[in-house]
PDB file of C-alpha atoms in Angstrom:
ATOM      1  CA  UNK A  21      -0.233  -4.543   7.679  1.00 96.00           C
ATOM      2  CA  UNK A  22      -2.839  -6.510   5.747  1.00 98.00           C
ATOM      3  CA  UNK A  23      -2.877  -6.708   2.150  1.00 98.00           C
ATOM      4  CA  UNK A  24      -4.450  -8.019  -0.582  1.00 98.00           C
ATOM      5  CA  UNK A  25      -3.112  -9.723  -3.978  1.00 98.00           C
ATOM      6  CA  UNK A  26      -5.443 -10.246  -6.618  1.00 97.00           C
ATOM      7  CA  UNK A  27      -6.352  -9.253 -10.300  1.00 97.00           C
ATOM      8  CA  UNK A  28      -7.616  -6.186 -11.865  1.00 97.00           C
ATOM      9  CA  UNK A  29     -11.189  -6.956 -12.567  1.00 97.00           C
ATOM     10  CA  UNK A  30     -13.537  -5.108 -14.159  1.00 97.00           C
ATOM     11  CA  UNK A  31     -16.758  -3.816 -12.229  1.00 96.00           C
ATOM     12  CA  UNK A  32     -16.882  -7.273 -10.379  1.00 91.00           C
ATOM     13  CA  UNK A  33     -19.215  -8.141  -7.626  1.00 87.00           C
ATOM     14  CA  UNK A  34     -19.703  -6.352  -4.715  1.00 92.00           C
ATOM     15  CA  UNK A  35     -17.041  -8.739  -2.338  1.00 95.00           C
ATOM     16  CA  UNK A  36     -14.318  -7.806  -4.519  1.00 96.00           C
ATOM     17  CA  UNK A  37     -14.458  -3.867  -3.236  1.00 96.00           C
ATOM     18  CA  UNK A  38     -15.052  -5.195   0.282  1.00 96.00           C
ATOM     19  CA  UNK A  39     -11.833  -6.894  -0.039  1.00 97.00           C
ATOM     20  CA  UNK A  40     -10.391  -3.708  -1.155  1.00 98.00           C
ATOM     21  CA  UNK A  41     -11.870  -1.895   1.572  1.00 97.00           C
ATOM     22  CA  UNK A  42     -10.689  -4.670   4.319  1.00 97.00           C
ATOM     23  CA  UNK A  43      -7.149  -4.044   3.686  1.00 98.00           C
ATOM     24  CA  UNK A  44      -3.955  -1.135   3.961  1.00 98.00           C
ATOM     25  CA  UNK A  45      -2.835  -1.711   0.445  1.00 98.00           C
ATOM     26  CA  UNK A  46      -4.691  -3.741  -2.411  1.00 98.00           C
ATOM     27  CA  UNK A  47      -1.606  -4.882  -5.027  1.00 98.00           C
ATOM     28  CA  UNK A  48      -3.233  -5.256  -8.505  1.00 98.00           C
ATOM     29  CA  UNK A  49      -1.545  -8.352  -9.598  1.00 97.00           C
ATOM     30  CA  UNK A  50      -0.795  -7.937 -13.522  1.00 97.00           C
ATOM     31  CA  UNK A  51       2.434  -9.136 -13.186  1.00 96.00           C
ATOM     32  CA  UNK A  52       0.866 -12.953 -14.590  1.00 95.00           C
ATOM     33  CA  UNK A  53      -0.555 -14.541 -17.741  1.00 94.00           C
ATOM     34  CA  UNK A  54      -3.984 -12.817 -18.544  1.00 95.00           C
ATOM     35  CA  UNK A  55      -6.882 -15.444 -18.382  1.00 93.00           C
ATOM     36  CA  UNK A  56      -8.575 -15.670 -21.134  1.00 84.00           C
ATOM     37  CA  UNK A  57     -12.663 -16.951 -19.011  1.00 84.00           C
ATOM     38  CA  UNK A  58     -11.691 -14.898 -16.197  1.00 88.00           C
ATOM     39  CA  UNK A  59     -13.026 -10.934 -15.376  1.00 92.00           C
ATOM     40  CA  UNK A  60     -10.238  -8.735 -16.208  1.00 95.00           C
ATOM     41  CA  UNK A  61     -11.916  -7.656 -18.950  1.00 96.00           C
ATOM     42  CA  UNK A  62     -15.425  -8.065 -18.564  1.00 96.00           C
ATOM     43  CA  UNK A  63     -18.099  -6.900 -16.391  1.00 96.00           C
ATOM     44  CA  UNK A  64     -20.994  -8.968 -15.142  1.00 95.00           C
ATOM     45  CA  UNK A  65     -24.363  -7.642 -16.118  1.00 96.00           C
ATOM     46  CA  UNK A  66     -28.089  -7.941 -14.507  1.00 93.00           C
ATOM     47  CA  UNK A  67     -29.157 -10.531 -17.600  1.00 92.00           C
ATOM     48  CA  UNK A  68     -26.206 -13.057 -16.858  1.00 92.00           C
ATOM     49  CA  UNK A  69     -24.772 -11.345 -19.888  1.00 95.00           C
ATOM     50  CA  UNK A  70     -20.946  -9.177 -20.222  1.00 96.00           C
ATOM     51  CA  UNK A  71     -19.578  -6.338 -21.009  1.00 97.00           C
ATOM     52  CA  UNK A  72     -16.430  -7.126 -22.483  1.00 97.00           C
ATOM     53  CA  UNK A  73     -13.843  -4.720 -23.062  1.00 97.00           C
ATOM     54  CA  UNK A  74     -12.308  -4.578 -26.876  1.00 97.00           C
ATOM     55  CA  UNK A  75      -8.787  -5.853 -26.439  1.00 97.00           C
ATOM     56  CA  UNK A  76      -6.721  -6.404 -29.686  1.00 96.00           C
ATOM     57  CA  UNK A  77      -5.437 -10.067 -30.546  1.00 94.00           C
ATOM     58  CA  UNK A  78      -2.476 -10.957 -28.741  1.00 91.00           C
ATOM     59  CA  UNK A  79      -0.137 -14.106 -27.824  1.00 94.00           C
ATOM     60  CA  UNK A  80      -1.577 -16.511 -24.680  1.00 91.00           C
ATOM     61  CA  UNK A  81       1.098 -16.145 -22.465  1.00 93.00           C
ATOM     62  CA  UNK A  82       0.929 -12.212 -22.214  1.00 96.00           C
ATOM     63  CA  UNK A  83       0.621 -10.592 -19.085  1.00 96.00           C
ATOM     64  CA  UNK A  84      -2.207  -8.720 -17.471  1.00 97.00           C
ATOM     65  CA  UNK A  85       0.308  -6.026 -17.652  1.00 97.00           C
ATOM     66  CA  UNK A  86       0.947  -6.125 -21.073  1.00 96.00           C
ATOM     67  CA  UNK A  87      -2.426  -6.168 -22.715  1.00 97.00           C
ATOM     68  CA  UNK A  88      -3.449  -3.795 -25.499  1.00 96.00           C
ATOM     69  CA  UNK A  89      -6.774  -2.231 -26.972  1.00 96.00           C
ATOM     70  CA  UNK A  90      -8.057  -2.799 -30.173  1.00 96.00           C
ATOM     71  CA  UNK A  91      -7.345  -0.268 -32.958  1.00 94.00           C
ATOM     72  CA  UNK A  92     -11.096   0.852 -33.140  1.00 95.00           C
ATOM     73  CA  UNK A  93     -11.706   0.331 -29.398  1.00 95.00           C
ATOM     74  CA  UNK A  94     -13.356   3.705 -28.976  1.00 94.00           C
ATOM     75  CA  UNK A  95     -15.585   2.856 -31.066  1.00 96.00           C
ATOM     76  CA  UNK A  96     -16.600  -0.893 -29.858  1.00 96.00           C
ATOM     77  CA  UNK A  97     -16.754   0.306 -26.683  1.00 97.00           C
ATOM     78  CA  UNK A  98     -19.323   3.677 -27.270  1.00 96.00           C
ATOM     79  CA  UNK A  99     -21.328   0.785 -29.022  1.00 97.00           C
ATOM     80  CA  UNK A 100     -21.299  -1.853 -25.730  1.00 97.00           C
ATOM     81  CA  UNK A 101     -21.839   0.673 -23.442  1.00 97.00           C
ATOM     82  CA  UNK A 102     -24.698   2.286 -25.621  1.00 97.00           C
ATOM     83  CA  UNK A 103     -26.794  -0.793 -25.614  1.00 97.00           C
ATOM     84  CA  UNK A 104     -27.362  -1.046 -21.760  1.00 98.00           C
ATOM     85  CA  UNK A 105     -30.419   1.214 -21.513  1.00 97.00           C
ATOM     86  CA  UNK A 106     -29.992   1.912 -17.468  1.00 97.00           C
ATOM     87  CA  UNK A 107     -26.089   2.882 -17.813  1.00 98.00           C
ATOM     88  CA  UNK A 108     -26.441   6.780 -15.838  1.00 97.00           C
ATOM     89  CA  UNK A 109     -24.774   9.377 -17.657  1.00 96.00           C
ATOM     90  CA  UNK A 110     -21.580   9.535 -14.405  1.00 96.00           C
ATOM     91  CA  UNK A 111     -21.225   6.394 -15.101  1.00 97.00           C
ATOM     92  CA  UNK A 112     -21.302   6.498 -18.939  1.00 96.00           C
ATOM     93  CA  UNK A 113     -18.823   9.423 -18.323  1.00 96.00           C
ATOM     94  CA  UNK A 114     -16.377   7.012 -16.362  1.00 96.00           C
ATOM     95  CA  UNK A 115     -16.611   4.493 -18.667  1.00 97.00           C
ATOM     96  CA  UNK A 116     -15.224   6.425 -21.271  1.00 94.00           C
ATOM     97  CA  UNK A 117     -11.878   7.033 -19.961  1.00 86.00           C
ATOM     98  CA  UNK A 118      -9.454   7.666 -22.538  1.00 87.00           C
ATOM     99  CA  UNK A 119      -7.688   4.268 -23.803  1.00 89.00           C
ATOM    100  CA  UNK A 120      -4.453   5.625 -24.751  1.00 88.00           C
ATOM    101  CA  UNK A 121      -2.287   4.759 -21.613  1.00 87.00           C
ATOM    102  CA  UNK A 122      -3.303   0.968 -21.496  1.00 93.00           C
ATOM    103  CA  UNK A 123      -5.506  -1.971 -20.569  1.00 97.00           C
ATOM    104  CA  UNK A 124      -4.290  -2.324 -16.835  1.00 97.00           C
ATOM    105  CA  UNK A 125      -4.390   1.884 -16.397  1.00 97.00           C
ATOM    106  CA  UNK A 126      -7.624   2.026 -17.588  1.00 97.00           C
ATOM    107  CA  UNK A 127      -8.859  -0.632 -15.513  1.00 97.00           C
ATOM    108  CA  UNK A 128      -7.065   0.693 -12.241  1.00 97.00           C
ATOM    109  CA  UNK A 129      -8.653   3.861 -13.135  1.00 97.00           C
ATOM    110  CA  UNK A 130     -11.836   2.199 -13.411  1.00 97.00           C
ATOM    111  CA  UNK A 131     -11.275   0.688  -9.974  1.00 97.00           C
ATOM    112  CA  UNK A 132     -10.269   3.456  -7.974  1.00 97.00           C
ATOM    113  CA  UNK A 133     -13.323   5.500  -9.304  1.00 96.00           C
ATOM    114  CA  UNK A 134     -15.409   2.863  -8.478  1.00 97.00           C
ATOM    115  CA  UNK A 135     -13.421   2.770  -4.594  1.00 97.00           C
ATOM    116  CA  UNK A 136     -14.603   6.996  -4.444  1.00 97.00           C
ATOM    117  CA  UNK A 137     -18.328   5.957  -5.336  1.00 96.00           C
ATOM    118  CA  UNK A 138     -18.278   3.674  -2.529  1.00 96.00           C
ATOM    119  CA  UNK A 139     -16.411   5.636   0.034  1.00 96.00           C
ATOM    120  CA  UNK A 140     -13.008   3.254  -0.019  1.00 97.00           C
ATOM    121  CA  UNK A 141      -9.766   4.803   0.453  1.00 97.00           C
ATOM    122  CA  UNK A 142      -7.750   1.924   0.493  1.00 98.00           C
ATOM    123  CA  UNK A 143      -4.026   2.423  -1.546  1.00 98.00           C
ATOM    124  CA  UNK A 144      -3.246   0.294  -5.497  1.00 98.00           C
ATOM    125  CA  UNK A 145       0.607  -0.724  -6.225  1.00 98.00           C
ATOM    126  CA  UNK A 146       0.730  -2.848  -9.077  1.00 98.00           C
ATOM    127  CA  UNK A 147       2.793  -6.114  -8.515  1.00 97.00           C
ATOM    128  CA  UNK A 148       4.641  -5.646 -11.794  1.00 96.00           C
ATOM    129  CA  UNK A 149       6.621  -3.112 -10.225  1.00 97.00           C
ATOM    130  CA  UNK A 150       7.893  -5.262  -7.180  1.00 96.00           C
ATOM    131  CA  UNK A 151      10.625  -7.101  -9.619  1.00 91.00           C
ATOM    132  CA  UNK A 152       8.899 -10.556  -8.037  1.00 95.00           C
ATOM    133  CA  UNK A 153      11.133 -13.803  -9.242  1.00 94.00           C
ATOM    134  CA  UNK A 154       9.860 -15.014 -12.859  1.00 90.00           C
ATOM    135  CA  UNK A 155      10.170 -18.584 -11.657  1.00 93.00           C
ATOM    136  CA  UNK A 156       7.202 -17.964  -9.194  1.00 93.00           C
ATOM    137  CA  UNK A 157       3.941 -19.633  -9.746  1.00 92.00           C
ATOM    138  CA  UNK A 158       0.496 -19.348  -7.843  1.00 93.00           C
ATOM    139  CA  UNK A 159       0.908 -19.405  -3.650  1.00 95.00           C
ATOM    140  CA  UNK A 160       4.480 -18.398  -3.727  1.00 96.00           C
ATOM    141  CA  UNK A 161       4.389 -15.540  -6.113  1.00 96.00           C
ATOM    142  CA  UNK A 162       1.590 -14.301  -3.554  1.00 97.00           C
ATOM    143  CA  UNK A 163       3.478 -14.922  -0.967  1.00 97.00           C
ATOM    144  CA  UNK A 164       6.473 -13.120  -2.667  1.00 97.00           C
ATOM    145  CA  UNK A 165       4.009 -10.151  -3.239  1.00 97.00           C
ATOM    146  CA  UNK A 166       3.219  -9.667  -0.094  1.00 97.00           C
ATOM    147  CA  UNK A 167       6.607  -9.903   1.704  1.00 97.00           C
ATOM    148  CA  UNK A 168       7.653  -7.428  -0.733  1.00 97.00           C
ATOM    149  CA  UNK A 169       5.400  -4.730   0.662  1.00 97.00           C
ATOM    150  CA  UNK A 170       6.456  -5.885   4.035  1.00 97.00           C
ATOM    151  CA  UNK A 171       2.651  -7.295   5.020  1.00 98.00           C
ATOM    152  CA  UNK A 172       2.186  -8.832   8.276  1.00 98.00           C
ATOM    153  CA  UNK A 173      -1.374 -10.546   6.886  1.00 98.00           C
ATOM    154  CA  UNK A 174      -2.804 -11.648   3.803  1.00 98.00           C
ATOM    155  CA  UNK A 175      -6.570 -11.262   3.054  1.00 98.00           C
ATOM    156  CA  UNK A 176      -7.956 -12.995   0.191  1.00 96.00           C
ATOM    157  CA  UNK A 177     -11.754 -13.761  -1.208  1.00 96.00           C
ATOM    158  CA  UNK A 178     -13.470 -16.890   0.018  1.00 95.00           C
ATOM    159  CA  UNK A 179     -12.737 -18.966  -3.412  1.00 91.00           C
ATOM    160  CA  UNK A 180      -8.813 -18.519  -2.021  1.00 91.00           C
ATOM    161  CA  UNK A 181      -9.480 -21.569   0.974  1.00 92.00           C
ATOM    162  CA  UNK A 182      -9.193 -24.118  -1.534  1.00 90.00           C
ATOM    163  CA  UNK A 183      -5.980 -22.450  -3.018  1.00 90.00           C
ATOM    164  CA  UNK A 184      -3.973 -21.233  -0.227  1.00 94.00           C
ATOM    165  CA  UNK A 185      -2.147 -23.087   2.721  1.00 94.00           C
ATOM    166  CA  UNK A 186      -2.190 -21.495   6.165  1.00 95.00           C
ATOM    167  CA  UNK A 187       0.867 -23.593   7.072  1.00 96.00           C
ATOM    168  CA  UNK A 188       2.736 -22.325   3.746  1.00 96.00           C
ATOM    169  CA  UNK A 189       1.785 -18.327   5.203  1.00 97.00           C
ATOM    170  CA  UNK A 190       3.127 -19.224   8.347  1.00 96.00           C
ATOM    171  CA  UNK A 191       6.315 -20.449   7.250  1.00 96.00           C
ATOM    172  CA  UNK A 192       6.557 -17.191   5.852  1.00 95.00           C
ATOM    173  CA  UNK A 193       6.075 -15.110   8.554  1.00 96.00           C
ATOM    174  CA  UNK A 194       2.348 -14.335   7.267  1.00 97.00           C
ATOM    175  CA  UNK A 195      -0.648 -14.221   8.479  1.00 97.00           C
ATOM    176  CA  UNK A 196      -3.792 -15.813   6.410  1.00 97.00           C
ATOM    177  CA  UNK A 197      -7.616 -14.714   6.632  1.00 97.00           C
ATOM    178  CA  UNK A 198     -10.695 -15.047   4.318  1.00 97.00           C
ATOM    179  CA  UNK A 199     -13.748 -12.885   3.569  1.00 97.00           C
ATOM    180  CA  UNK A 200     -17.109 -14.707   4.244  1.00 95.00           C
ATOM    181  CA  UNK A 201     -19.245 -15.364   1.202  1.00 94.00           C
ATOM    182  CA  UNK A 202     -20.924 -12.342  -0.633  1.00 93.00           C
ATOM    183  CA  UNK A 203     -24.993 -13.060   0.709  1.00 90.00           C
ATOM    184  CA  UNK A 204     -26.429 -10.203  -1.400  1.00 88.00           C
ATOM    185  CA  UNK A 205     -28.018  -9.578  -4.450  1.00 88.00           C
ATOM    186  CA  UNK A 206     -26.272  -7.987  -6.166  1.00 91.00           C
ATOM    187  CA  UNK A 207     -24.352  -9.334  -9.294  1.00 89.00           C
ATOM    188  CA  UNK A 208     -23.465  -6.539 -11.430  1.00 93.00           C
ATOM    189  CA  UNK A 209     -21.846  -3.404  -9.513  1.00 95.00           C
ATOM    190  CA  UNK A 210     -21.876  -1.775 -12.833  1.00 97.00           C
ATOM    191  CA  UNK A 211     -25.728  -1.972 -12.875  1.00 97.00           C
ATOM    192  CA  UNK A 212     -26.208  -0.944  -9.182  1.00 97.00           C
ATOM    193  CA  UNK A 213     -23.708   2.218  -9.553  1.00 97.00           C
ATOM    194  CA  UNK A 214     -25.909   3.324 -12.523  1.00 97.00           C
ATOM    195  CA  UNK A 215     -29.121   2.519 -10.420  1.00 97.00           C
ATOM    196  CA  UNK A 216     -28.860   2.793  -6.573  1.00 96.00           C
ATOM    197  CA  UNK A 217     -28.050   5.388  -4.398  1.00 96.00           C
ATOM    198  CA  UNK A 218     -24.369   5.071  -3.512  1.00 96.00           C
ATOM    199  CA  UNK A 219     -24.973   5.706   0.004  1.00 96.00           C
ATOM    200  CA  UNK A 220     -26.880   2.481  -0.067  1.00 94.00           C
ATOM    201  CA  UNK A 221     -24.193   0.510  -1.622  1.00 95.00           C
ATOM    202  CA  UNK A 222     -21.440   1.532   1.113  1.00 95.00           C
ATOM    203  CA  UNK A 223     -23.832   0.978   3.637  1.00 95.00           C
ATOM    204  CA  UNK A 224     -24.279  -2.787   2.421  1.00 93.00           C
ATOM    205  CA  UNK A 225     -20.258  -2.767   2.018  1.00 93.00           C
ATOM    206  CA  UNK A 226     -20.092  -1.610   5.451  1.00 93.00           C
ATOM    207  CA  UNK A 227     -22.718  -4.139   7.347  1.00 93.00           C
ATOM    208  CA  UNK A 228     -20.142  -7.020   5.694  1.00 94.00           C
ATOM    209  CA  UNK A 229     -18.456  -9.242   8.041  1.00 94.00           C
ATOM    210  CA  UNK A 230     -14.822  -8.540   8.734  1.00 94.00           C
ATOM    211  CA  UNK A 231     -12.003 -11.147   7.464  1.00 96.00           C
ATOM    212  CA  UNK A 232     -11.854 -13.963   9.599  1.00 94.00           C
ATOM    213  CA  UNK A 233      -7.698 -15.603  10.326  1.00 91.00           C
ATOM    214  CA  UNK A 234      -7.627 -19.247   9.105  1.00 89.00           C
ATOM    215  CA  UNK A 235      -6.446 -21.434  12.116  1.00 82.00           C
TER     216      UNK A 235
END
C-alpha cells in the first residue's frame, strides 16, 4: 500500500493533489508544531499574493491539530475572499464552510472538495489519531506514520529527496519514491478552480508522471 504523509495545506499547487491522487491513503499530518511561513493556512494566488486564513493568536509550539479561528473569522474571511474579483460563486460557496468544528476540519473539508473537483478518490486519516510516540521528530515520525497504517511504500513531493533517506525506509521495511517536479503553470489551484474547466485540470493531473522508487 502506498501512502502519503504530509500537511494540510490550503489550495496548494497543483503537485500536491497529484500526490494525493498517486496514493491508497493520504494521512494529513497535524499531529506537529504548525509553521508559522509554511501553507497550512494560506493559499497561493495568481499575483504572488495569499489568502490567509484568520486564525486567532496562539502559543508557537501548538499543533496543526490544535489551531483555532479568530473570534470574528467569518467576517475576515467574507472580506479576503470578497476582494478576489475571479473567485466563481461554487467556489465562493466552498469557501465558506462553516468554522465552528476547527482549523484542521475545515481545511480537510476544503481538501477533499477540492479531491471531487478534480476527480480524486483517494482516502484522509489524520495522523493525530495514530497515538505516534511524542519523542518523534521529522523522518522517523514519518516513518512511524506510515508503519502505523501498515504501508508497504512511501510517496512524498520532490522537495522530500533532500529530507528523506532511502536506506533509513529500508531499514524499516519501506519502500521510498518521489513525484517529478510540477512543469505547469499553474500556481494558484484556487484561481484555476474558479477559472478553468475542471475537466481540464484532471486531465493535466492525469498526463503527470507516476512516482518514481529512489534506488
Amino acid at each position: 500500500m502506498r501512502v502519503a504523509v504530509m500537511q494540510p495545506y490550503l489550495y496548494p499547487y497543483p503537485l500536491y493533489f497529484h500526490l494525493i491522487a498517486s496514493v491508497d491513503l493520504f494521512v494529513l499530518f497535524d499531529c506537529v508544531q504548525f509553521p508559522r511561513r509554511g501553507r497550512i493556512h494560506r493559499a497561493p494566488l495568481p499575483d504572488g499574493g495569499w489568502l490567509t486564513l484568520p486564525l486567532a493568536r496562539q502559543p508557537r509550539d501548538t499543533r496543526i491539530a490544535d489551531l483555532a479561528f479568530a473570534d470574528d473569522a467569518p467576517t475576515l474571511w467574507a472580506e479576503r475572499c470578497a476582494a478576489l474579483p475571479w473567485l466563481s460563486a461554487e467556489m465562493a460557496e466552498t469557501l465558506a464552510a462553516p468554522f465552528a468544528q476547527g482549523v484542521t476540519t475545515y481545511l480537510e473539508g476544503q481538501l477533499r472538495r477540492a479531491c471531487t473537483m478534480l476527480g480524486i478518490e483517494t482516502p484522509f486519516l489524520r495522523s493525530s489519531t495514530l497515538a505516534l510516540p511524542a519523542d518523534l521528530r521529522g523522518q522517523d515520525r514519518v516513518m512511524a506514520a506510515a508503519r502505523a497504517v501498515e504501508a508497504t511504500t512511501y510517496v512524498n513531493l520532490p522537495g522530500g529527496r533532500d529530507l528523506y533517506s532511502p536506506a533509513a525506509f529500508r531499514a524499516q521495511g519501506l519502500g521510498l519514491a518521489f513525484l517529478e517536479p510540477y512543469a505547469g503553470t499553474r500556481v494558484s489551484l484556487l484561481h484555476a478552480l474558479s477559472t478553468e474547466p475542471h475537466d481540464a485540470l484532471r486531465a493535466e493531473r492525469a498526463a503527470l508522471p507516476p512516482p518514481e522508487e529512489a534506488p
